[in-house]
Coordinates of C-alpha atoms in Angstrom, one line a residue:
Chain A
M144 CA 7.7 -1.8 47.4
T145 CA 4.9 -4.1 48.6
R146 CA 3.6 -7.0 46.4
Q147 CA 0.3 -5.2 46.1
E148 CA 2.0 -2.0 44.8
I149 CA 4.0 -4.0 42.2
L150 CA 0.8 -5.8 41.2
D151 CA -1.1 -2.6 40.7
E152 CA 1.8 -1.3 38.5
L153 CA 2.1 -4.5 36.7
K154 CA -1.6 -4.2 35.6
I155 CA -0.6 -1.0 33.8
V156 CA 2.4 -2.6 32.2
I157 CA 0.4 -5.6 31.0
S158 CA -2.7 -3.7 29.9
P159 CA -1.6 -2.9 26.3
Y160 CA -1.0 -6.6 25.6
T161 CA -4.4 -8.0 26.6
T162 CA -8.0 -7.5 25.3
H163 CA -9.3 -9.3 28.4
K164 CA -9.8 -6.2 30.6
D165 CA -12.1 -8.0 33.0
K166 CA -9.5 -10.7 33.8
L167 CA -6.9 -8.0 34.1
A168 CA -9.0 -6.0 36.7
E169 CA -9.3 -9.0 38.9
M170 CA -5.8 -10.4 38.4
N171 CA -3.9 -12.0 41.4
D172 CA -0.8 -14.1 42.0
D173 CA -2.4 -17.1 40.2
T174 CA -3.4 -15.4 37.0
D175 CA -1.6 -17.0 34.1
L176 CA -0.5 -14.5 31.5
L177 CA -1.0 -16.8 28.5
K178 CA -4.1 -18.8 29.5
D179 CA -6.0 -16.3 31.6
L180 CA -5.1 -13.0 29.9
Q181 CA -4.7 -14.6 26.4
I182 CA -1.4 -12.7 25.9
N183 CA 0.4 -13.6 22.7
S184 CA 3.5 -15.6 23.8
A185 CA 5.8 -13.3 21.7
N186 CA 4.5 -10.3 23.7
L187 CA 5.9 -11.7 27.0
V188 CA 9.3 -10.3 25.8
D189 CA 7.7 -6.9 25.5
I190 CA 6.2 -7.0 29.0
I191 CA 9.7 -7.9 30.3
I192 CA 11.3 -5.0 28.4
D193 CA 8.6 -2.6 29.7
A194 CA 9.0 -3.8 33.2
E195 CA 12.8 -3.3 32.9
A196 CA 12.3 0.2 31.8
K197 CA 9.6 1.0 34.5
Y198 CA 11.7 -0.3 37.4
D199 CA 15.2 0.4 36.0
I200 CA 16.2 -3.2 36.5
E201 CA 17.7 -5.9 34.3
I202 CA 15.8 -9.2 34.0
D203 CA 18.2 -11.9 32.8
Y204 CA 17.0 -14.8 30.6
D205 CA 16.7 -17.3 33.4
S206 CA 14.6 -15.0 35.6
A207 CA 12.4 -14.1 32.6
D208 CA 11.7 -17.8 32.0
K209 CA 10.0 -17.9 35.3
M210 CA 7.6 -15.0 34.6
M211 CA 4.6 -17.0 33.5
N212 CA 2.0 -15.9 36.0
V213 CA 1.5 -12.7 38.0
G214 CA 2.9 -14.2 41.2
T215 CA 6.2 -15.2 39.6
C216 CA 6.4 -11.8 37.8
I217 CA 6.1 -10.1 41.2
D218 CA 8.7 -12.4 42.6
V219 CA 11.2 -11.6 40.0
I220 CA 10.7 -7.9 40.1
S221 CA 10.9 -7.8 43.9
E222 CA 14.1 -9.8 43.8
K223 CA 15.7 -7.4 41.2
L224 CA 14.5 -4.4 43.2
N225 CA 16.1 -5.8 46.3
E226 CA 19.3 -6.5 44.6
K227 CA 19.4 -2.9 43.4
A228 CA 18.6 -1.5 46.9
Chain B
M144 CA -13.2 -23.1 -18.9
A145 CA -11.6 -19.8 -17.9
K146 CA -13.5 -17.9 -15.3
R147 CA -14.6 -14.3 -15.8
V148 CA -13.1 -12.0 -13.1
V149 CA -14.9 -9.0 -11.7
I150 CA -14.1 -6.3 -9.2
T151 CA -16.5 -6.2 -6.3
G152 CA -14.9 -4.0 -3.7
M153 CA -12.3 -1.2 -3.5
G154 CA -10.4 0.8 -0.9
V155 CA -7.8 3.6 -1.3
V156 CA -5.5 5.7 0.8
S157 CA -4.2 8.4 -1.5
P158 CA -2.5 11.8 -1.1
N159 CA -5.7 13.5 -2.4
G160 CA -8.2 11.3 -0.6
V161 CA -8.5 8.6 2.0
G162 CA -11.6 6.4 1.2
I163 CA -13.3 6.0 -2.1
P164 CA -15.8 9.0 -1.9
A165 CA -13.0 11.5 -1.1
F166 CA -10.7 10.1 -3.7
L167 CA -13.5 10.2 -6.4
N168 CA -14.3 13.7 -5.6
S169 CA -10.6 14.8 -5.8
L170 CA -10.2 13.0 -9.2
Q171 CA -13.3 14.8 -10.6
Q172 CA -12.2 18.2 -9.2
G173 CA -8.6 17.8 -10.2
T174 CA -7.5 18.3 -6.6
S175 CA -3.8 18.0 -5.9
G176 CA -2.5 16.1 -2.9
I177 CA 1.0 17.5 -3.2
K178 CA 2.3 19.5 -0.2
F179 CA 5.5 21.2 0.9
M180 CA 7.5 19.0 3.2
P181 CA 9.5 21.0 5.8
H182 CA 11.3 17.8 6.8
Y183 CA 12.7 17.4 3.2
R184 CA 14.0 20.9 3.4
E185 CA 15.7 20.3 6.7
L186 CA 17.4 17.2 5.2
N187 CA 18.7 19.3 2.2
F188 CA 16.6 17.5 -0.3
S189 CA 16.5 19.1 -3.8
C190 CA 12.8 18.0 -4.0
Q191 CA 10.9 19.4 -1.0
V192 CA 7.3 18.4 -2.0
A193 CA 5.5 15.2 -1.7
G194 CA 2.1 13.5 -1.7
M195 CA 1.4 12.3 1.9
P196 CA -2.1 11.0 2.6
A197 CA -4.1 12.8 5.3
F198 CA -4.0 9.6 7.3
E199 CA -5.1 9.7 11.0
W200 CA -3.2 7.0 12.7
S201 CA -5.9 6.7 15.4
I202 CA -8.5 5.4 12.8
L203 CA -6.6 2.1 12.9
K204 CA -8.3 1.4 16.3
D205 CA -11.5 0.7 14.1
Y206 CA -9.6 -1.8 12.0
I207 CA -7.4 -3.8 14.4
S208 CA -7.4 -4.7 18.1
E209 CA -5.7 -2.3 20.5
V210 CA -3.1 -5.0 21.3
V211 CA -2.1 -5.1 17.7
L212 CA -2.2 -1.4 17.3
H213 CA 0.1 -1.0 20.4
G214 CA 3.6 -1.1 19.0
L215 CA 2.5 -0.9 15.3
K216 CA 4.9 1.6 13.7
G217 CA 5.0 0.6 10.0
T218 CA 3.2 3.4 8.1
N219 CA 2.8 1.2 5.0
I220 CA 1.2 -1.4 7.0
G221 CA -1.4 1.1 8.3
Y222 CA -2.1 2.3 4.8
G223 CA -2.4 -1.3 3.5
L224 CA -4.7 -2.4 6.3
V225 CA -7.1 0.5 5.8
A226 CA -7.3 0.1 2.0
A227 CA -7.7 -3.6 2.2
L228 CA -10.3 -3.7 5.0
D229 CA -12.2 -0.9 3.3
A230 CA -12.3 -2.9 0.0
W231 CA -13.4 -6.0 2.0
A232 CA -16.3 -4.1 3.6
D233 CA -17.1 -2.4 0.3
A234 CA -17.6 -5.8 -1.2
G235 CA -20.1 -6.6 1.5
L236 CA -18.0 -9.3 3.2
E237 CA -17.9 -9.9 6.9
R238 CA -14.7 -9.1 8.7
E239 CA -14.7 -11.6 11.5
T240 CA -14.2 -15.3 11.1
V241 CA -13.3 -18.2 13.3
E242 CA -12.3 -20.6 10.5
P243 CA -9.6 -19.7 8.0
R244 CA -11.0 -18.4 4.7
W245 CA -9.7 -21.2 2.5
D246 CA -11.5 -19.6 -0.5
T247 CA -9.7 -16.3 -0.4
G248 CA -6.1 -15.4 -1.1
C249 CA -4.1 -12.2 -0.9
I250 CA -1.6 -10.7 -3.3
F251 CA -0.4 -7.4 -1.9
G252 CA 2.9 -5.6 -3.0
N253 CA 5.3 -3.2 -1.6
S254 CA 8.8 -2.2 -2.5
V255 CA 10.6 -2.0 0.8
A256 CA 9.7 -2.9 4.3
D257 CA 9.3 0.1 6.5
T258 CA 12.6 1.8 6.7
E259 CA 11.7 3.7 9.9
A260 CA 11.3 0.2 11.5
M261 CA 14.6 -0.8 10.0
K262 CA 16.3 2.4 11.3
N263 CA 15.1 1.4 14.8
V264 CA 16.7 -2.0 14.5
I265 CA 20.0 -0.6 13.1
T266 CA 20.3 2.1 15.8
R267 CA 19.6 -0.2 18.7
V268 CA 21.8 -2.9 17.4
D269 CA 24.7 -0.5 16.9
N270 CA 24.1 0.9 20.3
K271 CA 24.4 -2.7 21.8
E272 CA 20.7 -2.5 22.9
V273 CA 19.5 -5.5 21.0
K274 CA 17.7 -6.8 24.1
K275 CA 15.4 -3.8 23.9
L276 CA 14.0 -4.4 20.4
G277 CA 11.1 -6.5 21.6
S278 CA 8.7 -8.8 19.7
R279 CA 7.1 -6.5 17.2
V280 CA 10.1 -5.6 15.0
V281 CA 10.5 -8.6 12.9
E282 CA 6.8 -8.7 11.9
Q283 CA 7.1 -5.1 10.7
A284 CA 10.5 -5.4 9.1
M285 CA 9.5 -8.4 6.9
N286 CA 9.0 -7.6 3.2
S287 CA 5.7 -9.6 3.6
S288 CA 4.6 -7.5 6.6
V289 CA 1.7 -5.7 4.8
T290 CA 0.3 -8.9 3.4
S291 CA 0.7 -10.7 6.7
Y292 CA -1.2 -8.1 8.7
I293 CA -4.0 -8.0 6.1
S294 CA -4.3 -11.8 5.8
G295 CA -4.1 -12.3 9.5
R296 CA -6.8 -9.7 10.2
L297 CA -9.2 -11.3 7.7
G298 CA -8.2 -14.9 8.1
L299 CA -7.3 -15.2 4.4
A300 CA -6.1 -18.7 3.8
N301 CA -5.7 -19.3 0.1
K302 CA -2.6 -18.2 -1.8
V303 CA -1.0 -15.4 0.3
M304 CA 2.0 -13.7 -1.1
T305 CA 3.8 -10.4 -1.5
N306 CA 5.0 -9.2 -4.9
S307 CA 7.6 -6.6 -5.6
A308 CA 8.3 -5.2 -9.1
A309 CA 9.1 -1.5 -8.4
C310 CA 6.6 0.8 -10.1
A311 CA 4.8 -2.1 -11.8
T312 CA 4.0 -3.7 -8.4
G313 CA 0.4 -2.6 -8.1
T314 CA -0.8 -3.5 -11.5
Q315 CA 1.1 -6.8 -11.3
A316 CA -0.6 -7.7 -8.0
I317 CA -4.0 -7.2 -9.5
L318 CA -3.0 -9.1 -12.6
M319 CA -1.7 -12.1 -10.6
G320 CA -4.9 -12.2 -8.5
Y321 CA -6.9 -12.0 -11.8
E322 CA -4.9 -14.9 -13.3
Y323 CA -5.3 -17.1 -10.1
I324 CA -9.1 -16.7 -10.2
K325 CA -9.3 -17.1 -14.0
H326 CA -7.6 -20.5 -13.8
G327 CA -10.0 -21.6 -11.1
Y328 CA -7.5 -21.8 -8.2
A329 CA -9.5 -19.5 -5.9
P330 CA -12.9 -17.9 -6.2
R331 CA -11.8 -14.6 -4.5
M332 CA -8.6 -12.6 -4.1
L333 CA -7.8 -9.5 -2.2
V334 CA -5.2 -7.6 -4.3
G335 CA -3.3 -4.3 -4.1
S336 CA -0.2 -2.6 -2.9
A337 CA 1.2 -0.1 -0.4
E338 CA 4.0 2.4 -0.1
H339 CA 5.1 5.0 2.5
V340 CA 6.8 8.3 1.6
D341 CA 10.0 7.8 3.3
T342 CA 13.0 10.0 3.4
Y343 CA 15.4 7.0 3.2
V344 CA 13.8 5.8 0.0
Y345 CA 13.2 9.1 -1.6
G346 CA 16.6 10.5 -0.6
A347 CA 18.1 7.9 -3.0
F348 CA 15.8 9.1 -5.8
D349 CA 16.7 12.7 -4.9
S350 CA 20.3 11.9 -5.3
M351 CA 19.6 10.4 -8.7
R352 CA 18.2 13.8 -9.7
V353 CA 14.9 12.3 -10.9
L354 CA 12.7 14.2 -8.5
S355 CA 10.9 17.5 -9.2
R356 CA 13.0 20.4 -7.7
K357 CA 11.8 23.6 -9.5
F358 CA 8.3 23.9 -7.9
N359 CA 9.2 23.7 -4.2
D360 CA 7.4 27.0 -3.7
E361 CA 4.3 25.8 -5.6
P362 CA 3.7 22.2 -4.4
E363 CA 0.5 21.7 -6.3
R364 CA 2.1 22.6 -9.6
A365 CA 5.1 20.3 -9.0
S366 CA 3.9 17.1 -10.7
R367 CA 3.7 17.9 -14.4
P368 CA 3.5 14.8 -16.6
M369 CA 3.8 15.3 -20.4
S370 CA 4.6 19.0 -20.0
A371 CA 7.6 20.8 -21.3
T372 CA 8.6 21.8 -17.8
A373 CA 8.2 18.2 -16.4
G374 CA 11.4 18.1 -14.3
G375 CA 11.1 14.9 -12.4
F376 CA 8.6 13.1 -10.4
V377 CA 7.1 14.0 -7.0
P378 CA 7.2 11.4 -4.2
G379 CA 3.8 10.0 -3.3
S380 CA 2.5 7.3 -1.0
G381 CA -0.5 5.4 0.0
A382 CA -2.3 2.2 -0.8
G383 CA -5.0 0.8 -3.2
A384 CA -6.9 -2.4 -2.8
M385 CA -9.5 -4.4 -4.7
I386 CA -11.6 -7.5 -4.1
L387 CA -11.5 -9.7 -7.2
E388 CA -14.1 -12.5 -7.6
D389 CA -15.0 -15.2 -10.0
L390 CA -18.1 -13.8 -11.7
D391 CA -20.3 -16.7 -10.9
V392 CA -19.4 -16.5 -7.2
A393 CA -20.1 -12.7 -7.2
L394 CA -23.5 -13.2 -8.9
E395 CA -24.4 -16.0 -6.6
R396 CA -23.9 -13.9 -3.5
G397 CA -25.5 -10.8 -5.1
A398 CA -22.4 -8.7 -5.0
H399 CA -22.2 -5.3 -6.4
I400 CA -19.9 -5.4 -9.5
Y401 CA -17.8 -2.4 -10.3
A402 CA -16.1 -3.6 -13.4
E403 CA -14.5 -6.6 -15.1
I404 CA -10.9 -7.4 -15.7
L405 CA -10.6 -8.6 -19.3
G406 CA -6.9 -9.5 -19.1
G407 CA -3.4 -8.2 -18.8
A408 CA 0.2 -8.9 -19.2
T409 CA 3.4 -8.4 -17.3
N410 CA 7.0 -8.9 -18.6
S411 CA 10.4 -7.4 -18.6
G412 CA 12.5 -5.9 -21.3
G413 CA 15.4 -7.9 -19.9
Q414 CA 17.5 -4.8 -19.6
R415 CA 18.5 -5.3 -23.2
L416 CA 17.8 -3.4 -26.5
G417 CA 18.1 0.0 -24.7
G418 CA 16.5 -1.2 -21.5
T419 CA 18.5 -0.8 -18.4
M420 CA 18.0 -1.0 -14.7
T421 CA 16.3 2.5 -14.9
A422 CA 15.1 2.7 -18.4
A423 CA 12.4 0.8 -20.1
N424 CA 13.1 -1.3 -23.2
S425 CA 10.5 0.0 -25.7
V426 CA 10.2 -3.4 -27.4
G427 CA 9.3 -4.9 -24.0
V428 CA 6.7 -2.2 -23.2
V429 CA 5.0 -2.5 -26.6
R430 CA 5.0 -6.3 -26.3
C431 CA 3.4 -6.0 -22.8
V432 CA 0.7 -3.8 -24.0
T433 CA 0.0 -5.7 -27.1
E434 CA -0.2 -9.0 -25.2
A435 CA -2.5 -7.5 -22.6
I436 CA -4.9 -6.3 -25.4
E437 CA -4.7 -9.7 -27.3
R438 CA -5.4 -11.7 -24.2
S439 CA -8.4 -9.4 -23.4
G440 CA -10.1 -10.2 -26.7
V441 CA -10.5 -6.5 -27.5
H442 CA -9.2 -4.5 -30.5
T443 CA -6.8 -1.6 -30.1
N444 CA -9.6 0.8 -31.3
D445 CA -11.8 -0.3 -28.4
I446 CA -9.5 1.4 -25.8
D447 CA -11.3 4.6 -24.6
L448 CA -8.8 5.7 -22.1
I449 CA -5.2 5.1 -21.2
S450 CA -4.3 5.6 -17.6
G451 CA -0.6 6.1 -18.2
H452 CA 2.4 5.5 -16.0
L453 CA 3.5 9.1 -16.9
T454 CA 5.7 10.1 -14.0
A455 CA 6.7 13.6 -15.3
T456 CA 10.2 12.7 -16.3
N457 CA 12.0 12.5 -19.7
A458 CA 10.5 9.0 -20.0
D459 CA 7.0 10.5 -20.7
R460 CA 7.7 11.1 -24.3
Q461 CA 9.1 7.6 -24.9
E462 CA 6.0 6.2 -23.1
I463 CA 3.7 8.0 -25.4
Q464 CA 5.7 6.8 -28.4
N465 CA 5.3 3.2 -27.1
W466 CA 1.6 3.6 -26.7
V467 CA 1.3 5.0 -30.3
Q468 CA 3.2 2.0 -31.6
A469 CA 1.4 -0.6 -29.5
L470 CA -2.1 0.7 -30.4
G471 CA -1.3 1.8 -33.9
R472 CA -3.2 5.0 -33.1
R473 CA -2.0 8.6 -33.1
G474 CA -3.1 12.2 -33.5
D475 CA -6.8 12.6 -33.2
N476 CA -7.3 8.9 -33.3
F477 CA -5.3 8.3 -30.1
P478 CA -7.4 7.4 -27.0
L479 CA -7.9 9.9 -24.3
I480 CA -4.9 9.7 -21.9
N481 CA -4.4 10.9 -18.3
S482 CA -2.0 10.6 -15.4
V483 CA -3.2 10.3 -11.8
K484 CA 0.4 11.3 -10.9
S485 CA -0.4 14.9 -11.9
M486 CA -2.5 15.1 -8.7
I487 CA -0.8 12.7 -6.3
G488 CA 2.7 12.2 -7.5
H489 CA 4.4 8.8 -7.9
S490 CA 3.7 6.3 -5.1
L491 CA 6.1 3.8 -6.4
S492 CA 4.7 0.3 -5.6
A493 CA 1.4 1.8 -4.6
A494 CA 1.0 3.7 -7.8
G495 CA -0.5 0.9 -9.9
S496 CA -3.2 -0.1 -7.4
I497 CA -4.2 3.5 -6.6
E498 CA -4.3 4.3 -10.4
A499 CA -6.3 1.1 -11.1
V500 CA -8.9 2.2 -8.5
A501 CA -9.0 5.6 -10.3
S502 CA -9.5 3.8 -13.7
V503 CA -12.4 1.8 -12.3
L504 CA -14.0 4.9 -10.8
Q505 CA -13.9 6.6 -14.2
I506 CA -15.6 3.5 -15.8
V507 CA -18.3 3.4 -13.1
H508 CA -19.0 7.1 -13.0
G509 CA -18.5 7.9 -16.7
F510 CA -15.8 10.5 -16.6
V511 CA -12.2 11.2 -17.5
H512 CA -10.2 13.0 -14.8
P513 CA -8.1 16.0 -15.9
N514 CA -4.4 16.1 -16.3
I515 CA -3.6 19.0 -13.9
N516 CA -0.5 21.2 -14.5
F517 CA -0.6 20.4 -18.3
E518 CA -0.2 24.0 -19.2
D519 CA 2.8 23.8 -21.4
P520 CA 2.6 20.6 -23.5
N521 CA 5.8 18.9 -24.4
P522 CA 5.9 19.4 -28.2
A523 CA 7.5 16.0 -28.7
I524 CA 4.3 14.5 -27.2
T525 CA 1.8 16.7 -29.0
D526 CA 3.5 15.8 -32.3
L527 CA 2.2 12.3 -31.6
V528 CA -1.1 12.9 -29.8
S529 CA -3.7 15.5 -30.4
L530 CA -4.1 18.0 -27.5
N531 CA -7.8 17.1 -27.5
N532 CA -7.0 13.7 -26.2
I533 CA -5.0 15.0 -23.2
P534 CA -7.8 16.6 -21.2
T535 CA -7.0 19.4 -18.7
E536 CA -10.6 19.6 -17.5
M537 CA -12.8 16.7 -16.3
I538 CA -14.8 15.2 -19.2
K539 CA -18.1 13.5 -18.6
K540 CA -18.4 10.6 -20.9
E541 CA -19.0 6.9 -21.0
V542 CA -15.8 5.0 -20.5
N543 CA -16.0 1.3 -21.5
I544 CA -12.4 0.1 -21.6
V545 CA -9.3 1.4 -19.9
A546 CA -5.7 0.3 -20.4
K547 CA -3.9 0.8 -17.1
A548 CA -0.1 0.3 -17.3
N549 CA 3.0 0.8 -15.2
F550 CA 6.6 0.5 -16.0
G551 CA 9.3 0.2 -13.4
F552 CA 13.0 0.1 -12.5
G553 CA 14.5 -3.2 -13.4
D554 CA 12.9 -2.8 -16.8
V555 CA 9.6 -4.4 -15.7
N556 CA 6.2 -3.7 -17.2
S557 CA 2.6 -4.5 -16.3
C558 CA -0.6 -3.7 -18.1
L559 CA -4.3 -4.4 -17.3
I560 CA -7.3 -4.1 -19.5
L561 CA -10.3 -3.0 -17.4
S562 CA -13.9 -2.9 -18.7
K563 CA -17.4 -1.9 -17.8
Y564 CA -19.2 -5.0 -16.7
T565 CA -21.9 -6.2 -19.0
Q566 CA -23.7 -9.5 -18.8

């Protein structure tokens, strides 16, 4: 999967957790989940769980800790998809 | 000096009406909210009827953000939010705030946290899937969940607490809010209670054989307080909420005043003198009612209407006996008495707040709602109280003072004295 494909799908995963739909629409690698999308920090866990289900991957605690902006989210998901492949 | 406390807003989610206008209409028409529950039959319940509000989950999008709604599962939280936010709007108060509302507290009760939410936890943990639980479980499994969702939505920042006293919870929440304002600690309190009809809770009552089981084919006739065929209570659910205010504060902001709370009392029979975990000690009940009346500065003869606990069990007769003793009134001289449970069943912790809302509506609109299904009076009750005082049709009349009481498991009691507001 390309980074762009993952980003497009990530938008759908993140959507229920942010009311800032304009920021979501224009999100890119630098978009910060907490600061830019105003996601409740507790909800980061839910996004990870949803991503795990969506891609049928397992995201360990250390990897999850890196997922603070869209770019690092895509990094972790790509890495886990490659490990699976 | 003690403050006077008035009711300036109300909201309700009841089996026979969601929202005050629908609920008022059902009370006046004597409309039952009891329905057959196929799920109870599948589960081999002896009681297969219940009062479940016609609650559209999707209406919550008008009450909370879509982010909060996503992942919200707790039905009691949904009920409580709607009743509370409706009461808030009814009182003419703004919903949104940036600053915490230091002047407003919240006392909202429930008996158990949502057991469907707990089931999700138990199943996943037992399946070794704890990592999949996510962030929203704890906030919905807390006993203080309902209160937390309400106070968070409105920014309520004075005393915020959850009370739990079985069937006495709702009236007790209102009483505690009243006392807090009366003593000058807060000018405004959002009070009430919520309960969800839940098979895990009502299964336990079914096993105790205290639920109605002979009217499964006639759900609307199943809840029969004070009747000879009263064969157990019908599960109910919902939420009731009120905005209580210091009278001076209410007048200053030009609030609409529904009624005044004159006083009340809550106690326990201590599970002594005949009181047990599941039976009320009559001495405690009489004492609770007597104290409520004394503290309200009214005379027993001033009580126009009793909104009874009256669940449709064997306890009904003893309850009437206790009222007779507490008021020193019997026969034709007994006040009018009715039971909202005849129409909606017994909503446990939500019962007191829903019934208190009904009491206020009868004061405001000048009527006494009927006791439906009172076709075969229990002779032990009519020996004490004239049939004329247990109406089976709606009566239009001025109602000035209502005694609203609830008595619960654990031998706990709570009684409110509600009055028409006069300057």
